[in-house]
């Protein structure tokens, strides 16, 4: 067998499936949600983990188990190799959950990012790699870029507040942090705070618990620039919204700059208090759209240049033709190709790229399924209205389709049980888990159910709006 023929992703997936059955859902989500298969050769499988902390924990708790599964599946020893790749959300969450890890993470981050240029300052919470120079402009993001740039030049004066919204992986965090990085370097005295809405919430909860809310208030009300990422996390969190509302007013009255990001327009954020909504809508609202083909090529080429690797033009085109809406996925595909090339020490040809990314492209295809689409197709199939499907009624004729829709949503999309619950009339994540379990059980006893699910799944994929 040639080196290029090794592909143990299938064993990896199966080992993960088995493990998922053996440990609790919470445990599985905790340790394996952020782990992704990257590449393999005849004796190794490389997977990504978000930090050294994860790596050590997984090593300690699960390595033997996983490697013995891989041994059983493949008939020989395959070692697991971890490749550390930090993600923003994971970083933020870990800082709250494991304060002791903070120093280690900061050190790690410093190693990973290039040394700050002379004369330039950078700040703990901000990742210096997210700057304006590295952001590729296109018609999809130019307005948001220019607004962000203007804010960084003129904090508190240009557009205040500003809301940047757009789908996942389109550069919201990048722009938000670029504003922070740039103005932090430009204005010596400026006190910049970047925080995700999730961290803000967790800190607030902790402050209440520990009776230190005055310190929390002081911290956020004394900044010159407040950057809050992913405010779509706030809906439903009543007290945190209340606190943010007051923070907003204090900063606004003092002409301090505020920038927020959200994965959808403010008008579509449900369960947000009216007064916070009106604050968010007060300033400039700019959107980020998916990049078109030319912009995707430009972005990918820039990433290739930054990573100092060489990829043939046709491979670049292949990736950009297949991955259409999301810069993060462009990066993932690139990481995968680079990991593979390093592992087998070969140049990536078109053929190799096609083979290596095949599953990725298929999986990616499935990602464009929305919860709304699943709900529509399932409601239609059972002759129900969308309102009924999402509503409160609990009679069997509605409850079963609803459970089925949740089950299919979990199967076809990457939304968490919390997110799915929210879209199904604000139900709790345990309800979603319970529904999926019910359907799983029924599949075992009702032979007509699996074909019905297959039919629905096919219809959903066919309906999927062209991208
Ligand atoms: P979001 O916060 O919208 O989910 P991110 O800002 O995290 O997305 O972007 C995902 C990845 O894509 C990041 O690594 C970011 O640097 C990169 N990225 C997004 N848009 C661009 C762009 N226009 N030019 C260069 N890199 C980009
Ligand atoms: Mg983000």
Short mmCIF file of C-alpha atoms and ligand atoms in Angstrom, two decimals:
data_model
loop_
_atom_site.label_atom_id
_atom_site.label_comp_id
_atom_site.label_asym_id
_atom_site.label_seq_id
_atom_site.Cartn_x
_atom_site.Cartn_y
_atom_site.Cartn_z
CA UNK A 1 0.00 0.00 0.00
CA UNK A 2 1.28 3.48 -0.80
CA UNK A 3 1.59 6.02 1.97
CA UNK A 4 -1.27 8.03 0.50
CA UNK A 5 -3.69 5.15 0.84
CA UNK A 6 -3.78 5.10 4.62
CA UNK A 7 -6.96 6.50 5.83
CA UNK A 8 -8.04 5.47 9.28
CA UNK A 9 -10.74 8.06 9.69
CA UNK A 10 -13.30 5.29 9.52
CA UNK A 11 -11.72 3.52 12.50
CA UNK A 12 -11.56 6.77 14.39
CA UNK A 13 -15.24 7.44 13.81
CA UNK A 14 -16.20 3.95 14.85
CA UNK A 15 -14.05 4.15 17.99
CA UNK A 16 -15.79 7.43 18.85
CA UNK A 17 -19.21 5.88 18.26
CA UNK A 18 -18.36 3.05 20.60
CA UNK A 19 -16.98 5.36 23.24
CA UNK A 20 -20.07 7.52 23.07
CA UNK A 21 -22.16 4.50 23.99
CA UNK A 22 -19.97 3.73 26.95
CA UNK A 23 -19.66 7.06 28.70
CA UNK A 24 -22.26 9.65 29.68
CA UNK A 25 -23.40 12.20 27.12
CA UNK A 26 -22.09 15.03 29.24
CA UNK A 27 -18.69 13.43 29.54
CA UNK A 28 -18.55 12.74 25.84
CA UNK A 29 -19.50 16.31 24.95
CA UNK A 30 -17.01 17.67 27.44
CA UNK A 31 -14.00 15.83 26.08
CA UNK A 32 -14.76 14.88 22.51
CA UNK A 33 -16.97 17.59 21.06
CA UNK A 34 -13.91 19.71 20.30
CA UNK A 35 -11.80 16.90 18.98
CA UNK A 36 -11.51 16.37 15.26
CA UNK A 37 -9.85 13.83 13.08
CA UNK A 38 -7.10 15.45 10.97
CA UNK A 39 -5.00 12.80 9.28
CA UNK A 40 -3.53 9.33 9.57
CA UNK A 41 -0.71 7.09 8.39
CA UNK A 42 -0.07 3.38 8.90
CA UNK A 43 0.64 3.71 12.60
CA UNK A 44 -0.88 7.00 13.75
CA UNK A 45 -4.07 8.98 13.80
CA UNK A 46 -3.75 12.71 14.32
CA UNK A 47 -6.63 14.54 15.98
CA UNK A 48 -7.05 18.14 17.02
CA UNK A 49 -7.60 19.19 20.63
CA UNK A 50 -8.23 22.72 21.86
CA UNK A 51 -5.48 22.88 24.49
CA UNK A 52 -2.76 21.06 26.42
CA UNK A 53 -5.21 20.76 29.23
CA UNK A 54 -7.60 18.74 27.07
CA UNK A 55 -4.77 16.71 25.71
CA UNK A 56 -3.58 15.72 29.17
CA UNK A 57 -7.04 14.95 30.43
CA UNK A 58 -7.96 12.83 27.45
CA UNK A 59 -4.61 11.08 27.64
CA UNK A 60 -5.17 10.24 31.25
CA UNK A 61 -8.78 9.23 31.05
CA UNK A 62 -9.36 7.72 27.67
CA UNK A 63 -6.18 7.07 25.73
CA UNK A 64 -5.87 3.42 26.61
CA UNK A 65 -9.50 2.79 25.89
CA UNK A 66 -9.38 4.48 22.50
CA UNK A 67 -6.15 2.86 21.43
CA UNK A 68 -7.42 -0.56 22.36
CA UNK A 69 -10.55 0.06 20.29
CA UNK A 70 -8.40 1.13 17.36
CA UNK A 71 -6.40 -2.04 17.81
CA UNK A 72 -9.53 -4.17 17.75
CA UNK A 73 -10.90 -2.40 14.71
CA UNK A 74 -7.75 -2.38 12.60
CA UNK A 75 -5.97 -5.48 13.83
CA UNK A 76 -2.79 -3.60 14.70
CA UNK A 77 -1.48 -0.86 16.90
CA UNK A 78 -2.42 2.68 15.97
CA UNK A 79 -1.15 5.50 18.16
CA UNK A 80 -3.18 8.62 18.81
CA UNK A 81 -1.37 11.90 18.26
CA UNK A 82 -2.79 15.20 19.48
CA UNK A 83 -2.45 18.41 17.56
CA UNK A 84 -3.28 21.46 19.70
CA UNK A 85 -5.53 23.99 18.00
CA UNK A 86 -7.09 26.62 20.15
CA UNK A 87 -10.54 27.89 19.44
CA UNK A 88 -11.87 31.18 20.73
CA UNK A 89 -14.94 29.80 22.45
CA UNK A 90 -13.01 26.99 24.05
CA UNK A 91 -10.42 29.43 25.30
CA UNK A 92 -12.99 31.70 26.87
CA UNK A 93 -14.89 28.84 28.47
CA UNK A 94 -11.77 27.30 29.89
CA UNK A 95 -10.64 30.54 31.42
CA UNK A 96 -13.75 30.55 33.48
CA UNK A 97 -13.84 26.86 34.27
CA UNK A 98 -10.19 26.35 35.02
CA UNK A 99 -8.59 29.56 36.22
CA UNK A 100 -5.48 27.58 37.12
CA UNK A 101 -5.03 26.81 33.47
CA UNK A 102 -4.88 30.44 32.52
CA UNK A 103 -1.16 30.89 32.80
CA UNK A 104 -0.39 27.74 30.93
CA UNK A 105 -2.78 28.74 28.16
CA UNK A 106 -1.37 32.21 27.90
CA UNK A 107 2.11 30.76 27.60
CA UNK A 108 0.91 28.37 24.97
CA UNK A 109 -0.79 31.09 23.03
CA UNK A 110 2.31 33.18 23.11
CA UNK A 111 4.30 30.34 21.67
CA UNK A 112 1.74 29.84 18.93
CA UNK A 113 1.43 33.45 17.85
CA UNK A 114 4.22 35.42 16.29
CA UNK A 115 6.13 37.73 18.60
CA UNK A 116 4.52 41.17 18.79
CA UNK A 117 6.22 43.69 16.60
CA UNK A 118 8.49 46.18 18.27
CA UNK A 119 6.67 49.15 19.62
CA UNK A 120 3.32 47.41 19.43
CA UNK A 121 1.41 46.38 22.46
CA UNK A 122 -0.90 43.48 22.77
CA UNK A 123 -3.36 42.55 25.46
CA UNK A 124 -4.05 39.38 27.37
CA UNK A 125 -7.64 38.82 26.34
CA UNK A 126 -6.97 39.69 22.75
CA UNK A 127 -5.40 37.40 20.25
CA UNK A 128 -2.87 39.47 18.31
CA UNK A 129 -3.38 37.34 15.22
CA UNK A 130 -6.80 38.85 14.70
CA UNK A 131 -5.76 42.12 13.15
CA UNK A 132 -6.85 44.23 10.20
CA UNK A 133 -3.82 43.32 8.10
CA UNK A 134 -4.77 39.67 8.08
CA UNK A 135 -8.41 40.29 7.27
CA UNK A 136 -9.11 39.87 3.56
CA UNK A 137 -11.65 42.32 2.24
CA UNK A 138 -14.39 41.44 -0.21
CA UNK A 139 -17.79 42.80 -1.10
CA UNK A 140 -19.27 40.46 1.50
CA UNK A 141 -17.50 42.11 4.42
CA UNK A 142 -16.30 45.50 3.26
CA UNK A 143 -18.86 47.61 5.05
CA UNK A 144 -18.26 45.78 8.33
CA UNK A 145 -14.52 46.10 7.78
CA UNK A 146 -14.66 49.84 7.16
CA UNK A 147 -16.92 50.46 10.13
CA UNK A 148 -14.59 48.44 12.35
CA UNK A 149 -11.58 50.29 11.05
CA UNK A 150 -13.23 53.65 11.65
CA UNK A 151 -14.12 52.65 15.20
CA UNK A 152 -10.55 51.59 15.94
CA UNK A 153 -9.33 54.99 14.73
CA UNK A 154 -11.92 56.95 16.60
CA UNK A 155 -13.16 55.00 19.60
CA UNK A 156 -16.34 56.35 21.12
CA UNK A 157 -16.86 58.78 18.28
CA UNK A 158 -17.34 56.98 15.01
CA UNK A 159 -20.16 54.47 15.42
CA UNK A 160 -21.34 53.84 18.89
CA UNK A 161 -22.54 51.27 19.65
CA UNK A 162 -21.88 48.97 16.74
CA UNK A 163 -23.35 45.54 16.13
CA UNK A 164 -21.61 43.18 13.73
CA UNK A 165 -23.75 40.21 12.79
CA UNK A 166 -23.42 37.23 10.50
CA UNK A 167 -23.25 33.45 10.38
CA UNK A 168 -20.66 31.29 12.00
CA UNK A 169 -17.08 31.48 10.76
CA UNK A 170 -17.51 34.69 8.78
CA UNK A 171 -15.06 36.83 10.73
CA UNK A 172 -17.07 38.44 13.55
CA UNK A 173 -14.56 37.56 16.25
CA UNK A 174 -11.70 38.46 13.95
CA UNK A 175 -13.05 41.97 13.31
CA UNK A 176 -14.07 42.54 16.91
CA UNK A 177 -10.62 41.64 18.15
CA UNK A 178 -8.98 43.62 15.37
CA UNK A 179 -10.79 46.69 16.69
CA UNK A 180 -9.46 45.93 20.16
CA UNK A 181 -5.91 45.16 19.02
CA UNK A 182 -5.64 48.16 16.78
CA UNK A 183 -7.02 50.75 19.17
CA UNK A 184 -5.12 49.27 22.06
CA UNK A 185 -1.92 49.84 20.14
CA UNK A 186 -2.93 53.23 18.85
CA UNK A 187 -4.12 54.79 22.10
CA UNK A 188 -1.78 54.30 25.01
CA UNK A 189 -4.29 54.93 27.76
CA UNK A 190 -7.29 53.15 26.33
CA UNK A 191 -8.70 50.47 28.56
CA UNK A 192 -10.00 47.76 26.27
CA UNK A 193 -11.99 44.76 27.41
CA UNK A 194 -12.88 41.90 25.10
CA UNK A 195 -15.18 39.22 26.44
CA UNK A 196 -17.58 36.65 25.04
CA UNK A 197 -21.17 36.95 26.18
CA UNK A 198 -20.77 33.53 27.70
CA UNK A 199 -17.80 34.57 29.83
CA UNK A 200 -19.57 37.77 30.78
CA UNK A 201 -22.51 35.68 31.96
CA UNK A 202 -20.36 33.22 33.87
CA UNK A 203 -18.40 35.97 35.55
CA UNK A 204 -21.60 37.68 36.52
CA UNK A 205 -23.06 34.51 38.02
CA UNK A 206 -19.84 33.89 39.91
CA UNK A 207 -19.81 37.47 41.18
CA UNK A 208 -23.29 37.06 42.60
CA UNK A 209 -22.41 33.76 44.16
CA UNK A 210 -19.30 35.14 45.77
CA UNK A 211 -20.84 38.41 46.71
CA UNK A 212 -18.48 40.46 44.58
CA UNK A 213 -20.94 42.06 42.16
CA UNK A 214 -19.61 45.52 43.01
CA UNK A 215 -16.24 44.44 41.64
CA UNK A 216 -17.89 43.05 38.54
CA UNK A 217 -19.79 46.30 38.00
CA UNK A 218 -16.65 48.36 38.51
CA UNK A 219 -14.69 46.28 36.09
CA UNK A 220 -17.12 46.67 33.21
CA UNK A 221 -18.26 50.18 33.88
CA UNK A 222 -14.77 51.61 34.04
CA UNK A 223 -13.56 50.55 30.59
CA UNK A 224 -13.06 52.79 27.57
CA UNK A 225 -13.93 50.13 25.04
CA UNK A 226 -16.15 47.15 25.67
CA UNK A 227 -16.17 44.40 23.05
CA UNK A 228 -18.72 41.64 23.65
CA UNK A 229 -18.65 38.67 21.33
CA UNK A 230 -21.64 36.43 20.52
CA UNK A 231 -24.49 38.20 22.27
CA UNK A 232 -26.84 35.62 20.74
CA UNK A 233 -25.82 33.67 23.83
CA UNK A 234 -27.77 36.09 26.05
CA UNK A 235 -31.41 35.32 25.23
CA UNK A 236 -33.14 33.75 28.20
CA UNK A 237 -30.49 34.97 30.65
CA UNK A 238 -32.64 37.58 32.32
CA UNK A 239 -30.35 38.84 35.09
CA UNK A 240 -27.31 39.03 32.85
CA UNK A 241 -29.29 41.04 30.31
CA UNK A 242 -30.37 43.37 33.06
CA UNK A 243 -26.78 43.85 34.18
CA UNK A 244 -25.59 44.43 30.63
CA UNK A 245 -28.35 46.97 30.13
CA UNK A 246 -27.05 49.03 33.04
CA UNK A 247 -23.44 48.60 31.94
CA UNK A 248 -24.48 49.77 28.48
CA UNK A 249 -26.15 52.89 29.82
CA UNK A 250 -23.22 53.82 32.00
CA UNK A 251 -20.73 53.43 29.15
CA UNK A 252 -22.98 55.09 26.60
CA UNK A 253 -23.48 58.15 28.76
CA UNK A 254 -19.72 58.41 29.20
CA UNK A 255 -19.13 58.15 25.43
CA UNK A 256 -17.25 54.89 25.74
CA UNK A 257 -17.10 52.66 22.71
CA UNK A 258 -19.10 49.45 22.60
CA UNK A 259 -19.07 46.83 19.88
CA UNK A 260 -21.08 43.62 19.90
CA UNK A 261 -21.36 40.63 17.63
CA UNK A 262 -24.24 38.27 17.06
CA UNK A 263 -24.91 35.36 14.75
CA UNK A 264 -28.17 36.94 13.55
CA UNK A 265 -29.73 40.39 13.29
CA UNK A 266 -30.94 41.83 16.57
CA UNK A 267 -34.54 41.66 15.36
CA UNK A 268 -34.23 37.88 15.19
CA UNK A 269 -32.84 37.44 18.68
CA UNK A 270 -35.70 35.92 20.61
CA UNK A 271 -36.05 36.17 24.37
CA UNK A 272 -34.11 39.37 24.57
CA UNK A 273 -35.51 42.12 26.77
CA UNK A 274 -37.00 44.97 24.75
CA UNK A 275 -34.83 47.58 26.35
CA UNK A 276 -31.59 45.73 25.66
CA UNK A 277 -32.78 45.09 22.12
CA UNK A 278 -33.40 48.77 21.57
CA UNK A 279 -29.89 49.53 22.88
CA UNK A 280 -28.34 47.06 20.48
CA UNK A 281 -30.30 48.55 17.62
CA UNK A 282 -29.41 52.10 18.54
CA UNK A 283 -26.10 52.37 16.73
CA UNK A 284 -24.74 51.01 13.50
CA UNK A 285 -25.71 47.46 12.57
CA UNK A 286 -23.52 45.88 9.90
CA UNK A 287 -23.61 42.39 8.50
CA UNK A 288 -21.06 39.89 7.24
CA UNK A 289 -22.14 37.78 4.29
CA UNK A 290 -20.56 34.58 3.02
CA UNK A 291 -17.61 35.33 0.71
CA UNK A 292 -17.99 34.78 -3.02
CA UNK A 293 -15.65 32.53 -4.99
CA UNK A 294 -13.02 35.19 -5.73
CA UNK A 295 -12.90 36.31 -2.12
CA UNK A 296 -12.64 32.71 -0.93
CA UNK A 297 -9.66 32.22 -3.23
CA UNK A 298 -8.05 35.40 -1.93
CA UNK A 299 -8.63 34.36 1.68
CA UNK A 300 -7.29 30.87 1.20
CA UNK A 301 -4.21 32.15 -0.63
CA UNK A 302 -3.53 34.55 2.18
CA UNK A 303 -3.76 31.72 4.72
CA UNK A 304 -1.44 29.57 2.62
CA UNK A 305 1.06 32.39 2.44
CA UNK A 306 0.84 32.96 6.20
CA UNK A 307 1.45 29.32 6.95
CA UNK A 308 4.36 29.31 4.53
CA UNK A 309 3.21 26.24 2.66
CA UNK A 310 2.79 25.52 -1.02
CA UNK A 311 -0.41 24.20 -2.53
CA UNK A 312 -1.04 23.83 -6.26
CA UNK A 313 -3.52 26.28 -7.77
CA UNK A 314 -5.91 23.47 -8.66
CA UNK A 315 -6.08 22.34 -5.04
CA UNK A 316 -6.89 25.88 -3.94
CA UNK A 317 -9.66 25.97 -6.53
CA UNK A 318 -11.00 22.59 -5.46
CA UNK A 319 -11.31 23.70 -1.86
CA UNK A 320 -12.94 27.01 -2.75
CA UNK A 321 -15.39 25.40 -5.14
CA UNK A 322 -16.58 22.99 -2.50
CA UNK A 323 -16.56 25.10 0.62
CA UNK A 324 -18.79 28.00 -0.05
CA UNK A 325 -20.06 29.84 2.93
CA UNK A 326 -17.61 29.81 5.73
CA UNK A 327 -14.04 30.95 6.28
CA UNK A 328 -13.52 28.74 9.29
CA UNK A 329 -14.23 25.67 7.19
CA UNK A 330 -11.79 26.89 4.55
CA UNK A 331 -9.20 27.01 7.30
CA UNK A 332 -10.11 23.56 8.54
CA UNK A 333 -9.71 22.07 5.08
CA UNK A 334 -6.33 23.74 4.78
CA UNK A 335 -5.21 22.49 8.20
CA UNK A 336 -6.22 19.01 7.22
CA UNK A 337 -4.24 19.12 3.99
CA UNK A 338 -1.18 20.53 5.72
CA UNK A 339 -1.34 17.94 8.50
CA UNK A 340 -1.55 15.23 5.90
CA UNK A 341 1.33 16.61 3.84
CA UNK A 342 3.52 16.82 6.94
CA UNK A 343 2.64 13.36 8.03
CA UNK A 344 3.41 11.58 4.80
CA UNK A 345 5.97 14.11 3.69
CA UNK A 346 4.41 14.56 0.28
CA UNK A 347 3.14 17.44 -1.81
CA UNK A 348 -0.63 17.59 -1.92
CA UNK A 349 -1.81 16.84 -5.43
CA UNK A 350 -5.36 17.36 -6.67
CA UNK A 351 -6.01 13.65 -6.32
CA UNK A 352 -4.77 13.52 -2.74
CA UNK A 353 -6.78 16.61 -1.84
CA UNK A 354 -9.91 15.10 -3.33
CA UNK A 355 -9.45 11.92 -1.37
CA UNK A 356 -8.49 13.61 1.88
CA UNK A 357 -11.34 16.08 1.81
CA UNK A 358 -14.06 13.80 0.46
CA UNK A 359 -15.78 13.19 3.78
CA UNK A 360 -15.21 16.76 4.79
CA UNK A 361 -17.09 18.01 1.73
CA UNK A 362 -19.98 15.62 2.37
CA UNK A 363 -20.16 16.54 6.01
CA UNK A 364 -19.94 20.18 5.07
CA UNK A 365 -22.85 19.72 2.74
CA UNK A 366 -24.97 18.53 5.61
CA UNK A 367 -24.08 21.53 7.67
CA UNK A 368 -26.23 23.79 5.59
CA UNK A 369 -29.34 22.12 6.91
CA UNK A 370 -31.13 24.53 9.21
CA UNK A 371 -33.46 23.73 12.10
CA UNK A 372 -36.17 25.69 10.36
CA UNK A 373 -35.87 23.51 7.26
CA UNK A 374 -36.15 20.29 9.26
CA UNK A 375 -39.21 21.67 11.04
CA UNK A 376 -40.90 22.68 7.80
CA UNK A 377 -40.32 19.36 6.09
CA UNK A 378 -41.44 17.32 9.09
CA UNK A 379 -44.51 19.52 9.72
CA UNK A 380 -45.42 19.26 6.07
CA UNK A 381 -45.05 15.49 6.11
CA UNK A 382 -47.46 15.15 9.02
CA UNK A 383 -49.82 17.86 7.81
CA UNK A 384 -49.14 20.11 10.78
CA UNK A 385 -48.50 23.81 10.99
CA UNK A 386 -45.08 25.07 12.00
CA UNK A 387 -46.67 26.70 15.05
CA UNK A 388 -48.10 23.40 16.19
CA UNK A 389 -44.79 21.66 15.80
CA UNK A 390 -42.99 24.26 17.88
CA UNK A 391 -45.91 24.99 20.23
CA UNK A 392 -47.01 23.76 23.58
CA UNK A 393 -49.64 21.14 22.65
CA UNK A 394 -48.77 17.71 23.88
CA UNK A 395 -51.25 15.36 22.24
CA UNK A 396 -49.72 12.39 20.51
CA UNK A 397 -50.45 13.54 16.96
CA UNK A 398 -48.17 16.51 17.55
CA UNK A 399 -45.75 15.25 20.19
CA UNK A 400 -44.46 12.42 18.04
CA UNK A 401 -43.67 14.54 14.94
CA UNK A 402 -42.05 17.05 17.26
CA UNK A 403 -39.81 14.40 18.79
CA UNK A 404 -38.98 13.13 15.35
CA UNK A 405 -38.08 16.61 14.13
CA UNK A 406 -35.75 17.07 17.10
CA UNK A 407 -34.19 13.70 16.43
CA UNK A 408 -33.58 14.50 12.76
CA UNK A 409 -32.25 17.94 13.62
CA UNK A 410 -29.70 16.39 15.96
CA UNK A 411 -28.79 13.89 13.31
CA UNK A 412 -28.36 16.30 10.41
CA UNK A 413 -27.00 19.41 12.08
CA UNK A 414 -24.38 20.36 14.59
CA UNK A 415 -26.67 22.33 16.87
CA UNK A 416 -26.44 21.50 20.56
CA UNK A 417 -29.44 20.16 22.46
CA UNK A 418 -29.75 23.60 24.07
CA UNK A 419 -29.91 25.33 20.70
CA UNK A 420 -32.37 22.80 19.34
CA UNK A 421 -34.57 23.18 22.43
CA UNK A 422 -34.59 26.93 21.99
CA UNK A 423 -35.81 26.62 18.41
CA UNK A 424 -38.53 24.21 19.46
CA UNK A 425 -40.55 26.69 21.46
CA UNK A 426 -37.88 27.34 24.08
CA UNK A 427 -37.78 23.81 25.43
CA UNK A 428 -35.12 22.60 27.79
CA UNK A 429 -32.16 20.62 26.46
CA UNK A 430 -33.18 17.61 28.56
CA UNK A 431 -36.47 17.51 26.65
CA UNK A 432 -34.51 17.30 23.42
CA UNK A 433 -32.34 14.50 24.80
CA UNK A 434 -35.40 12.68 26.03
CA UNK A 435 -37.15 13.04 22.64
CA UNK A 436 -34.15 11.63 20.79
CA UNK A 437 -34.06 8.72 23.20
CA UNK A 438 -37.75 8.03 22.62
CA UNK A 439 -37.25 7.90 18.87
CA UNK A 440 -34.20 5.68 19.25
CA UNK A 441 -36.28 3.29 21.32
CA UNK A 442 -39.14 3.32 18.86
CA UNK A 443 -36.84 2.57 15.93
CA UNK A 444 -36.04 -0.70 17.64
CA UNK A 445 -39.66 -1.77 17.90
CA UNK A 446 -41.33 -0.10 14.94
CA UNK A 447 -39.95 -1.33 11.58
CA UNK A 448 -41.66 1.44 9.60
CA UNK A 449 -39.92 4.23 11.43
CA UNK A 450 -36.39 3.94 10.04
CA UNK A 451 -37.56 4.11 6.39
CA UNK A 452 -39.75 7.12 7.24
CA UNK A 453 -36.75 8.87 8.76
CA UNK A 454 -34.69 8.07 5.71
CA UNK A 455 -37.37 9.50 3.48
CA UNK A 456 -37.58 12.70 5.52
CA UNK A 457 -33.81 13.03 5.60
CA UNK A 458 -33.62 12.73 1.85
CA UNK A 459 -36.33 15.34 1.36
CA UNK A 460 -34.55 17.72 3.71
CA UNK A 461 -31.27 17.35 1.86
CA UNK A 462 -32.99 17.88 -1.47
CA UNK A 463 -34.73 21.00 -0.26
CA UNK A 464 -31.52 22.42 1.07
CA UNK A 465 -31.22 25.80 -0.47
CA UNK A 466 -28.48 25.99 -3.11
CA UNK A 467 -25.37 27.80 -1.89
P1 LIG B 1 -17.02 34.12 13.63
O1 LIG B 1 -16.62 34.81 14.89
O2 LIG B 1 -17.87 34.97 12.74
O3 LIG B 1 -17.63 32.78 13.84
P2 LIG B 1 -14.19 34.13 13.17
O4 LIG B 1 -13.90 35.58 13.30
O5 LIG B 1 -13.81 33.26 14.31
O6 LIG B 1 -15.71 33.88 12.80
O7 LIG B 1 -13.51 33.60 11.83
C1 LIG B 1 -13.23 32.25 11.62
C2 LIG B 1 -11.85 32.11 11.08
O8 LIG B 1 -11.81 32.64 9.76
C3 LIG B 1 -10.82 32.89 11.88
O9 LIG B 1 -9.63 32.16 11.95
C4 LIG B 1 -10.62 34.16 11.08
O10 LIG B 1 -9.31 34.67 11.21
C5 LIG B 1 -10.88 33.70 9.66
N1 LIG B 1 -11.46 34.73 8.82
C6 LIG B 1 -12.76 35.08 8.73
N2 LIG B 1 -12.97 36.05 7.83
C7 LIG B 1 -11.75 36.32 7.31
C8 LIG B 1 -11.28 37.23 6.31
N3 LIG B 1 -12.11 38.05 5.65
N4 LIG B 1 -9.95 37.22 6.04
C9 LIG B 1 -9.11 36.40 6.68
N5 LIG B 1 -9.49 35.51 7.62
C10 LIG B 1 -10.79 35.47 7.92
MG1 LIG B 2 -16.82 34.17 16.87
#
